[in-house]
C-alpha cells in the first residue's frame, strides 16, 4: 500500500482513538498566545506525559491497536515493503539499490537529527555520493524521512538539506531497535506534527523557524530561554513539561494541531 501523502495519527487523534481524551484541534496562534489559559481547557485529571511517551514509541500508525508487542516488527516490515516495492514506481529509482536504501535508513536512524555529511553517508550506505541527494529525496517522498532546509533559502530541487530526520518517532524506535535518544525524538515529533499544516525551516538562532516567523528551541525540563532571549515570537519547547509556563511550551501540545 502506497503511503505517500498519508499522515499518521497526531497525538490528539491518538488520544481520541484510544478513548483517553476528546479534544478539538488547536490553532498554532492559540497555542503560542493563549497558552496560560490552555490548562483550564483540559480535564483536571488529564496526565499528558503518561500518554505522550507511549505515543512516541507506539501511536503514530493506527495498527498499533492490533498487537503492541509486534508493532515495531511490523513497522520494519512495512518500511522494507515500501522501499522494495512501492519506491520502484518513483521516477529515477533503481530497484537494485533497495538494499542500500534500507542501509541508508538504518544509518539515519542511528544518528538523526544530524547535518548530513554526504561523503560519510555514501560510505556507510554504499550509495554513490552523486546519487545520495536523490535518494534522500526519494525517502522524503515516501514519507520515511523529513528534510529541513535553512531559513530564507529557496529550496532547489536537489539541494543538500540542513538536517535529516526520520519521518516520525515510531520509526525512530522501530529502526533504532527500541532505543531513541530523547533529543532526537523531540525534534522528530515537532517536525512531524508541524509539517502537516505549516512551513518549517532551520532557524539561524534556534532549532526551527515556522511560517517564516515563529522561532522554537527544543529542550528538556532544564532548558532555559537564554538562547532566544530578546527575540520576538520565540519560545522554548520542553518535552517534560505538562502545561505552559511563561515562554516555555510543552512539546506534547504541538501534537494537537491536526
PDB file of C-alpha atoms in Angstrom:
ATOM      1  CA  UNK A   1       0.000   0.000   0.000  1.00  0.00           C
ATOM      2  CA  UNK A   2       1.465   3.325  -1.026  1.00  0.00           C
ATOM      3  CA  UNK A   3       1.652   5.686   1.924  1.00  0.00           C
ATOM      4  CA  UNK A   4       2.610   8.884   0.126  1.00  0.00           C
ATOM      5  CA  UNK A   5       0.773  11.937   1.405  1.00  0.00           C
ATOM      6  CA  UNK A   6      -0.647   9.934   4.264  1.00  0.00           C
ATOM      7  CA  UNK A   7      -0.282  11.374   7.725  1.00  0.00           C
ATOM      8  CA  UNK A   8      -0.338   9.086  10.710  1.00  0.00           C
ATOM      9  CA  UNK A   9      -2.243   9.935  13.872  1.00  0.00           C
ATOM     10  CA  UNK A  10      -1.453  13.217  15.569  1.00  0.00           C
ATOM     11  CA  UNK A  11      -1.086  12.966  19.342  1.00  0.00           C
ATOM     12  CA  UNK A  12      -4.581  14.475  19.629  1.00  0.00           C
ATOM     13  CA  UNK A  13      -6.033  11.828  17.283  1.00  0.00           C
ATOM     14  CA  UNK A  14      -4.192   9.097  19.165  1.00  0.00           C
ATOM     15  CA  UNK A  15      -5.815  10.196  22.443  1.00  0.00           C
ATOM     16  CA  UNK A  16      -9.242  10.146  20.797  1.00  0.00           C
ATOM     17  CA  UNK A  17      -8.504   6.785  19.130  1.00  0.00           C
ATOM     18  CA  UNK A  18      -7.573   5.172  22.453  1.00  0.00           C
ATOM     19  CA  UNK A  19     -10.576   6.712  24.225  1.00  0.00           C
ATOM     20  CA  UNK A  20      -8.330   8.763  26.526  1.00  0.00           C
ATOM     21  CA  UNK A  21      -9.435  12.281  25.565  1.00  0.00           C
ATOM     22  CA  UNK A  22     -11.665  14.010  23.022  1.00  0.00           C
ATOM     23  CA  UNK A  23     -10.429  17.498  22.116  1.00  0.00           C
ATOM     24  CA  UNK A  24     -10.727  19.827  19.129  1.00  0.00           C
ATOM     25  CA  UNK A  25      -7.594  20.700  17.110  1.00  0.00           C
ATOM     26  CA  UNK A  26      -5.678  23.747  18.311  1.00  0.00           C
ATOM     27  CA  UNK A  27      -4.626  26.678  16.200  1.00  0.00           C
ATOM     28  CA  UNK A  28      -0.866  27.409  16.389  1.00  0.00           C
ATOM     29  CA  UNK A  29      -1.644  31.051  17.278  1.00  0.00           C
ATOM     30  CA  UNK A  30      -3.846  29.902  20.155  1.00  0.00           C
ATOM     31  CA  UNK A  31      -1.141  27.525  21.304  1.00  0.00           C
ATOM     32  CA  UNK A  32       1.521  30.229  21.461  1.00  0.00           C
ATOM     33  CA  UNK A  33      -0.552  33.245  22.521  1.00  0.00           C
ATOM     34  CA  UNK A  34      -3.305  31.712  24.600  1.00  0.00           C
ATOM     35  CA  UNK A  35      -1.053  29.300  26.389  1.00  0.00           C
ATOM     36  CA  UNK A  36      -1.739  30.307  30.036  1.00  0.00           C
ATOM     37  CA  UNK A  37      -5.466  29.587  29.719  1.00  0.00           C
ATOM     38  CA  UNK A  38      -4.966  26.271  27.928  1.00  0.00           C
ATOM     39  CA  UNK A  39      -4.545  24.323  31.133  1.00  0.00           C
ATOM     40  CA  UNK A  40      -8.149  25.046  32.170  1.00  0.00           C
ATOM     41  CA  UNK A  41      -9.485  23.598  28.922  1.00  0.00           C
ATOM     42  CA  UNK A  42      -8.165  20.110  29.757  1.00  0.00           C
ATOM     43  CA  UNK A  43      -9.727  17.785  32.329  1.00  0.00           C
ATOM     44  CA  UNK A  44      -8.207  18.187  35.787  1.00  0.00           C
ATOM     45  CA  UNK A  45      -7.106  14.558  35.898  1.00  0.00           C
ATOM     46  CA  UNK A  46      -5.510  14.522  32.422  1.00  0.00           C
ATOM     47  CA  UNK A  47      -1.851  13.464  32.638  1.00  0.00           C
ATOM     48  CA  UNK A  48      -0.476  14.267  29.164  1.00  0.00           C
ATOM     49  CA  UNK A  49       3.041  12.961  29.681  1.00  0.00           C
ATOM     50  CA  UNK A  50       1.913   9.444  30.606  1.00  0.00           C
ATOM     51  CA  UNK A  51       0.168   9.111  27.237  1.00  0.00           C
ATOM     52  CA  UNK A  52       2.807  11.054  25.321  1.00  0.00           C
ATOM     53  CA  UNK A  53       5.755   8.744  25.983  1.00  0.00           C
ATOM     54  CA  UNK A  54       3.716   5.781  24.804  1.00  0.00           C
ATOM     55  CA  UNK A  55       2.607   7.639  21.675  1.00  0.00           C
ATOM     56  CA  UNK A  56       6.199   8.487  20.713  1.00  0.00           C
ATOM     57  CA  UNK A  57       7.057   4.820  20.540  1.00  0.00           C
ATOM     58  CA  UNK A  58       3.735   3.220  19.549  1.00  0.00           C
ATOM     59  CA  UNK A  59       0.994   5.632  18.490  1.00  0.00           C
ATOM     60  CA  UNK A  60       1.546   7.071  15.013  1.00  0.00           C
ATOM     61  CA  UNK A  61       0.179   4.283  12.799  1.00  0.00           C
ATOM     62  CA  UNK A  62      -3.335   3.107  13.760  1.00  0.00           C
ATOM     63  CA  UNK A  63      -2.425  -0.589  13.538  1.00  0.00           C
ATOM     64  CA  UNK A  64      -0.730  -0.364  16.970  1.00  0.00           C
ATOM     65  CA  UNK A  65      -4.136  -1.498  18.287  1.00  0.00           C
ATOM     66  CA  UNK A  66      -3.733  -4.906  16.660  1.00  0.00           C
ATOM     67  CA  UNK A  67      -0.674  -6.005  18.594  1.00  0.00           C
ATOM     68  CA  UNK A  68       1.506  -3.711  20.606  1.00  0.00           C
ATOM     69  CA  UNK A  69       4.106  -6.425  21.042  1.00  0.00           C
ATOM     70  CA  UNK A  70       4.683  -6.903  17.324  1.00  0.00           C
ATOM     71  CA  UNK A  71       4.216  -3.256  16.347  1.00  0.00           C
ATOM     72  CA  UNK A  72       7.856  -2.343  15.762  1.00  0.00           C
ATOM     73  CA  UNK A  73       8.492  -5.554  13.865  1.00  0.00           C
ATOM     74  CA  UNK A  74       5.510  -4.825  11.627  1.00  0.00           C
ATOM     75  CA  UNK A  75       6.743  -1.298  11.101  1.00  0.00           C
ATOM     76  CA  UNK A  76      10.148  -2.578   9.978  1.00  0.00           C
ATOM     77  CA  UNK A  77       8.389  -4.916   7.520  1.00  0.00           C
ATOM     78  CA  UNK A  78       6.303  -2.008   6.223  1.00  0.00           C
ATOM     79  CA  UNK A  79       9.440   0.062   5.611  1.00  0.00           C
ATOM     80  CA  UNK A  80      11.019  -2.839   3.734  1.00  0.00           C
ATOM     81  CA  UNK A  81       7.895  -3.248   1.577  1.00  0.00           C
ATOM     82  CA  UNK A  82       7.819   0.447   0.757  1.00  0.00           C
ATOM     83  CA  UNK A  83      11.471   0.541  -0.249  1.00  0.00           C
ATOM     84  CA  UNK A  84      11.457  -2.749  -2.176  1.00  0.00           C
ATOM     85  CA  UNK A  85       8.098  -2.421  -3.955  1.00  0.00           C
ATOM     86  CA  UNK A  86       6.429   0.976  -3.723  1.00  0.00           C
ATOM     87  CA  UNK A  87       9.539   3.022  -4.468  1.00  0.00           C
ATOM     88  CA  UNK A  88      10.086   1.082  -7.697  1.00  0.00           C
ATOM     89  CA  UNK A  89       7.366   3.361  -9.090  1.00  0.00           C
ATOM     90  CA  UNK A  90       9.360   6.517  -8.399  1.00  0.00           C
ATOM     91  CA  UNK A  91      10.916   8.023 -11.488  1.00  0.00           C
ATOM     92  CA  UNK A  92      14.669   7.572 -11.442  1.00  0.00           C
ATOM     93  CA  UNK A  93      14.756   4.996  -8.641  1.00  0.00           C
ATOM     94  CA  UNK A  94      16.818   1.900  -9.402  1.00  0.00           C
ATOM     95  CA  UNK A  95      15.259  -1.045  -7.551  1.00  0.00           C
ATOM     96  CA  UNK A  96      18.669  -2.738  -7.430  1.00  0.00           C
ATOM     97  CA  UNK A  97      19.576  -0.137  -4.824  1.00  0.00           C
ATOM     98  CA  UNK A  98      16.747  -1.095  -2.451  1.00  0.00           C
ATOM     99  CA  UNK A  99      19.113  -2.875  -0.061  1.00  0.00           C
ATOM    100  CA  UNK A 100      21.351   0.190   0.050  1.00  0.00           C
ATOM    101  CA  UNK A 101      18.290   2.362   0.763  1.00  0.00           C
ATOM    102  CA  UNK A 102      17.447   0.220   3.778  1.00  0.00           C
ATOM    103  CA  UNK A 103      21.055   0.536   4.904  1.00  0.00           C
ATOM    104  CA  UNK A 104      20.826   4.321   4.467  1.00  0.00           C
ATOM    105  CA  UNK A 105      17.673   4.404   6.621  1.00  0.00           C
ATOM    106  CA  UNK A 106      19.420   2.336   9.262  1.00  0.00           C
ATOM    107  CA  UNK A 107      22.357   4.767   9.305  1.00  0.00           C
ATOM    108  CA  UNK A 108      19.978   7.740   9.597  1.00  0.00           C
ATOM    109  CA  UNK A 109      18.033   6.080  12.433  1.00  0.00           C
ATOM    110  CA  UNK A 110      21.216   5.815  14.494  1.00  0.00           C
ATOM    111  CA  UNK A 111      22.090   9.479  14.282  1.00  0.00           C
ATOM    112  CA  UNK A 112      19.195  11.752  13.385  1.00  0.00           C
ATOM    113  CA  UNK A 113      18.680  14.630  13.521  1.00  0.00           C
ATOM    114  CA  UNK A 114      22.001  15.434  12.011  1.00  0.00           C
ATOM    115  CA  UNK A 115      23.610  17.651   9.414  1.00  0.00           C
ATOM    116  CA  UNK A 116      24.174  15.203   6.615  1.00  0.00           C
ATOM    117  CA  UNK A 117      27.783  14.628   5.687  1.00  0.00           C
ATOM    118  CA  UNK A 118      27.231  13.345   2.160  1.00  0.00           C
ATOM    119  CA  UNK A 119      30.615  11.601   1.888  1.00  0.00           C
ATOM    120  CA  UNK A 120      30.213   9.769   5.199  1.00  0.00           C
ATOM    121  CA  UNK A 121      26.628   8.762   4.371  1.00  0.00           C
ATOM    122  CA  UNK A 122      27.694   7.487   0.961  1.00  0.00           C
ATOM    123  CA  UNK A 123      30.453   5.438   2.523  1.00  0.00           C
ATOM    124  CA  UNK A 124      28.252   3.883   5.220  1.00  0.00           C
ATOM    125  CA  UNK A 125      25.319   3.094   2.927  1.00  0.00           C
ATOM    126  CA  UNK A 126      27.275   2.070  -0.152  1.00  0.00           C
ATOM    127  CA  UNK A 127      25.355   4.571  -2.309  1.00  0.00           C
ATOM    128  CA  UNK A 128      27.464   6.661  -4.662  1.00  0.00           C
ATOM    129  CA  UNK A 129      27.720  10.218  -3.326  1.00  0.00           C
ATOM    130  CA  UNK A 130      26.431  11.648  -6.618  1.00  0.00           C
ATOM    131  CA  UNK A 131      23.178   9.717  -6.121  1.00  0.00           C
ATOM    132  CA  UNK A 132      22.811  10.308  -2.414  1.00  0.00           C
ATOM    133  CA  UNK A 133      20.868  13.590  -2.554  1.00  0.00           C
ATOM    134  CA  UNK A 134      18.425  11.930  -4.977  1.00  0.00           C
ATOM    135  CA  UNK A 135      17.987   9.051  -2.596  1.00  0.00           C
ATOM    136  CA  UNK A 136      17.313  11.334   0.351  1.00  0.00           C
ATOM    137  CA  UNK A 137      14.593  12.942  -1.765  1.00  0.00           C
ATOM    138  CA  UNK A 138      13.109   9.551  -2.679  1.00  0.00           C
ATOM    139  CA  UNK A 139      12.932   8.648   1.023  1.00  0.00           C
ATOM    140  CA  UNK A 140      11.331  12.014   1.804  1.00  0.00           C
ATOM    141  CA  UNK A 141       8.735  11.493  -0.947  1.00  0.00           C
ATOM    142  CA  UNK A 142       7.934   8.106   0.541  1.00  0.00           C
ATOM    143  CA  UNK A 143       7.385   9.763   3.945  1.00  0.00           C
ATOM    144  CA  UNK A 144      10.179   7.773   5.537  1.00  0.00           C
ATOM    145  CA  UNK A 145      12.396  10.760   6.300  1.00  0.00           C
ATOM    146  CA  UNK A 146      11.986  14.514   6.630  1.00  0.00           C
ATOM    147  CA  UNK A 147      14.391  17.119   5.243  1.00  0.00           C
ATOM    148  CA  UNK A 148      14.902  20.527   6.832  1.00  0.00           C
ATOM    149  CA  UNK A 149      16.399  23.423   4.870  1.00  0.00           C
ATOM    150  CA  UNK A 150      17.963  26.695   6.056  1.00  0.00           C
ATOM    151  CA  UNK A 151      15.631  29.656   6.505  1.00  0.00           C
ATOM    152  CA  UNK A 152      15.437  32.216   3.726  1.00  0.00           C
ATOM    153  CA  UNK A 153      16.793  29.970   1.024  1.00  0.00           C
ATOM    154  CA  UNK A 154      14.670  28.841  -1.876  1.00  0.00           C
ATOM    155  CA  UNK A 155      14.786  25.077  -1.935  1.00  0.00           C
ATOM    156  CA  UNK A 156      16.382  23.984  -5.165  1.00  0.00           C
ATOM    157  CA  UNK A 157      15.240  20.573  -6.317  1.00  0.00           C
ATOM    158  CA  UNK A 158      18.198  18.592  -5.070  1.00  0.00           C
ATOM    159  CA  UNK A 159      19.913  20.934  -2.685  1.00  0.00           C
ATOM    160  CA  UNK A 160      21.604  19.359   0.322  1.00  0.00           C
ATOM    161  CA  UNK A 161      19.313  19.632   3.368  1.00  0.00           C
ATOM    162  CA  UNK A 162      20.452  21.233   6.603  1.00  0.00           C
ATOM    163  CA  UNK A 163      19.104  18.370   8.703  1.00  0.00           C
ATOM    164  CA  UNK A 164      17.739  14.899   8.072  1.00  0.00           C
ATOM    165  CA  UNK A 165      15.058  13.317  10.271  1.00  0.00           C
ATOM    166  CA  UNK A 166      13.251  10.037  10.265  1.00  0.00           C
ATOM    167  CA  UNK A 167       9.641  10.857   9.410  1.00  0.00           C
ATOM    168  CA  UNK A 168       8.119  10.141  12.835  1.00  0.00           C
ATOM    169  CA  UNK A 169       9.204   8.973  16.308  1.00  0.00           C
ATOM    170  CA  UNK A 170       7.698   5.478  15.900  1.00  0.00           C
ATOM    171  CA  UNK A 171      10.106   4.842  13.006  1.00  0.00           C
ATOM    172  CA  UNK A 172      12.902   6.068  15.245  1.00  0.00           C
ATOM    173  CA  UNK A 173      12.064   3.439  17.880  1.00  0.00           C
ATOM    174  CA  UNK A 174      11.402   0.685  15.329  1.00  0.00           C
ATOM    175  CA  UNK A 175      14.545   1.184  13.213  1.00  0.00           C
ATOM    176  CA  UNK A 176      16.715   2.092  16.186  1.00  0.00           C
ATOM    177  CA  UNK A 177      15.648  -1.216  17.773  1.00  0.00           C
ATOM    178  CA  UNK A 178      13.707   0.316  20.642  1.00  0.00           C
ATOM    179  CA  UNK A 179      16.237   2.969  21.599  1.00  0.00           C
ATOM    180  CA  UNK A 180      15.608   6.564  20.681  1.00  0.00           C
ATOM    181  CA  UNK A 181      17.691   9.389  22.026  1.00  0.00           C
ATOM    182  CA  UNK A 182      15.366  11.865  23.725  1.00  0.00           C
ATOM    183  CA  UNK A 183      16.689  14.948  21.978  1.00  0.00           C
ATOM    184  CA  UNK A 184      16.226  13.210  18.658  1.00  0.00           C
ATOM    185  CA  UNK A 185      12.678  12.034  19.405  1.00  0.00           C
ATOM    186  CA  UNK A 186      11.840  15.613  20.436  1.00  0.00           C
ATOM    187  CA  UNK A 187      12.846  17.166  17.129  1.00  0.00           C
ATOM    188  CA  UNK A 188      11.383  14.363  15.035  1.00  0.00           C
ATOM    189  CA  UNK A 189       7.994  14.714  16.761  1.00  0.00           C
ATOM    190  CA  UNK A 190       7.947  18.508  16.384  1.00  0.00           C
ATOM    191  CA  UNK A 191       8.915  18.318  12.708  1.00  0.00           C
ATOM    192  CA  UNK A 192       6.399  15.568  12.008  1.00  0.00           C
ATOM    193  CA  UNK A 193       3.387  17.251  13.629  1.00  0.00           C
ATOM    194  CA  UNK A 194       4.025  20.727  12.240  1.00  0.00           C
ATOM    195  CA  UNK A 195       4.865  19.832   8.675  1.00  0.00           C
ATOM    196  CA  UNK A 196       1.231  18.842   8.015  1.00  0.00           C
ATOM    197  CA  UNK A 197      -0.082  22.422   8.035  1.00  0.00           C
ATOM    198  CA  UNK A 198       2.933  24.679   8.474  1.00  0.00           C
ATOM    199  CA  UNK A 199       6.189  25.629   6.760  1.00  0.00           C
ATOM    200  CA  UNK A 200       9.350  24.632   8.593  1.00  0.00           C
ATOM    201  CA  UNK A 201      12.931  25.767   8.151  1.00  0.00           C
ATOM    202  CA  UNK A 202      16.136  25.690  10.150  1.00  0.00           C
ATOM    203  CA  UNK A 203      16.272  28.868  12.242  1.00  0.00           C
ATOM    204  CA  UNK A 204      19.600  30.715  12.437  1.00  0.00           C
ATOM    205  CA  UNK A 205      19.103  31.326  16.146  1.00  0.00           C
ATOM    206  CA  UNK A 206      17.350  28.143  17.261  1.00  0.00           C
ATOM    207  CA  UNK A 207      16.105  24.724  16.097  1.00  0.00           C
ATOM    208  CA  UNK A 208      13.069  25.669  13.994  1.00  0.00           C
ATOM    209  CA  UNK A 209      11.576  28.616  12.162  1.00  0.00           C
ATOM    210  CA  UNK A 210       7.857  28.091  11.499  1.00  0.00           C
ATOM    211  CA  UNK A 211       5.904  30.011   8.830  1.00  0.00           C
ATOM    212  CA  UNK A 212       8.894  32.365   8.388  1.00  0.00           C
ATOM    213  CA  UNK A 213       8.084  33.999  11.714  1.00  0.00           C
ATOM    214  CA  UNK A 214       7.895  31.842  14.840  1.00  0.00           C
ATOM    215  CA  UNK A 215      11.088  30.551  16.448  1.00  0.00           C
ATOM    216  CA  UNK A 216      11.217  27.387  18.553  1.00  0.00           C
ATOM    217  CA  UNK A 217      14.131  25.956  20.509  1.00  0.00           C
ATOM    218  CA  UNK A 218      13.802  22.354  21.725  1.00  0.00           C
ATOM    219  CA  UNK A 219      14.943  21.090  25.091  1.00  0.00           C
ATOM    220  CA  UNK A 220      14.317  19.137  28.270  1.00  0.00           C
ATOM    221  CA  UNK A 221      12.906  20.497  31.509  1.00  0.00           C
ATOM    222  CA  UNK A 222      16.128  22.352  32.340  1.00  0.00           C
ATOM    223  CA  UNK A 223      16.290  24.170  29.015  1.00  0.00           C
ATOM    224  CA  UNK A 224      16.320  27.922  29.650  1.00  0.00           C
ATOM    225  CA  UNK A 225      15.207  30.725  27.347  1.00  0.00           C
ATOM    226  CA  UNK A 226      18.781  32.085  27.219  1.00  0.00           C
ATOM    227  CA  UNK A 227      19.254  31.199  23.546  1.00  0.00           C
ATOM    228  CA  UNK A 228      16.114  33.037  22.416  1.00  0.00           C
ATOM    229  CA  UNK A 229      16.323  35.993  24.803  1.00  0.00           C
ATOM    230  CA  UNK A 230      15.359  39.255  23.110  1.00  0.00           C
ATOM    231  CA  UNK A 231      13.864  37.560  20.069  1.00  0.00           C
ATOM    232  CA  UNK A 232      10.216  38.354  19.346  1.00  0.00           C
ATOM    233  CA  UNK A 233       7.946  35.393  18.611  1.00  0.00           C
ATOM    234  CA  UNK A 234      10.310  32.871  20.196  1.00  0.00           C
ATOM    235  CA  UNK A 235       9.566  30.011  22.570  1.00  0.00           C
ATOM    236  CA  UNK A 236      11.336  27.165  24.297  1.00  0.00           C
ATOM    237  CA  UNK A 237       9.635  23.792  23.767  1.00  0.00           C
ATOM    238  CA  UNK A 238      10.200  21.299  26.596  1.00  0.00           C
ATOM    239  CA  UNK A 239       9.413  17.608  26.437  1.00  0.00           C
ATOM    240  CA  UNK A 240       8.977  17.075  30.206  1.00  0.00           C
ATOM    241  CA  UNK A 241       6.595  19.947  30.729  1.00  0.00           C
ATOM    242  CA  UNK A 242       2.945  19.137  31.452  1.00  0.00           C
ATOM    243  CA  UNK A 243       1.476  22.618  30.785  1.00  0.00           C
ATOM    244  CA  UNK A 244       2.757  26.010  29.524  1.00  0.00           C
ATOM    245  CA  UNK A 245       4.850  28.187  31.833  1.00  0.00           C
ATOM    246  CA  UNK A 246       5.810  31.650  30.573  1.00  0.00           C
ATOM    247  CA  UNK A 247       7.895  31.327  27.407  1.00  0.00           C
ATOM    248  CA  UNK A 248       8.106  27.553  27.812  1.00  0.00           C
ATOM    249  CA  UNK A 249       5.603  25.392  25.936  1.00  0.00           C
ATOM    250  CA  UNK A 250       5.111  21.642  26.359  1.00  0.00           C
ATOM    251  CA  UNK A 251       6.151  19.547  23.386  1.00  0.00           C
ATOM    252  CA  UNK A 252       3.056  17.310  23.519  1.00  0.00           C
ATOM    253  CA  UNK A 253       0.738  20.287  22.834  1.00  0.00           C
ATOM    254  CA  UNK A 254       2.186  20.554  19.322  1.00  0.00           C
ATOM    255  CA  UNK A 255       0.518  17.217  18.715  1.00  0.00           C
ATOM    256  CA  UNK A 256      -2.880  18.978  18.866  1.00  0.00           C
ATOM    257  CA  UNK A 257      -2.502  20.967  15.641  1.00  0.00           C
ATOM    258  CA  UNK A 258      -4.415  18.488  13.437  1.00  0.00           C
TER     259      UNK A 258
END
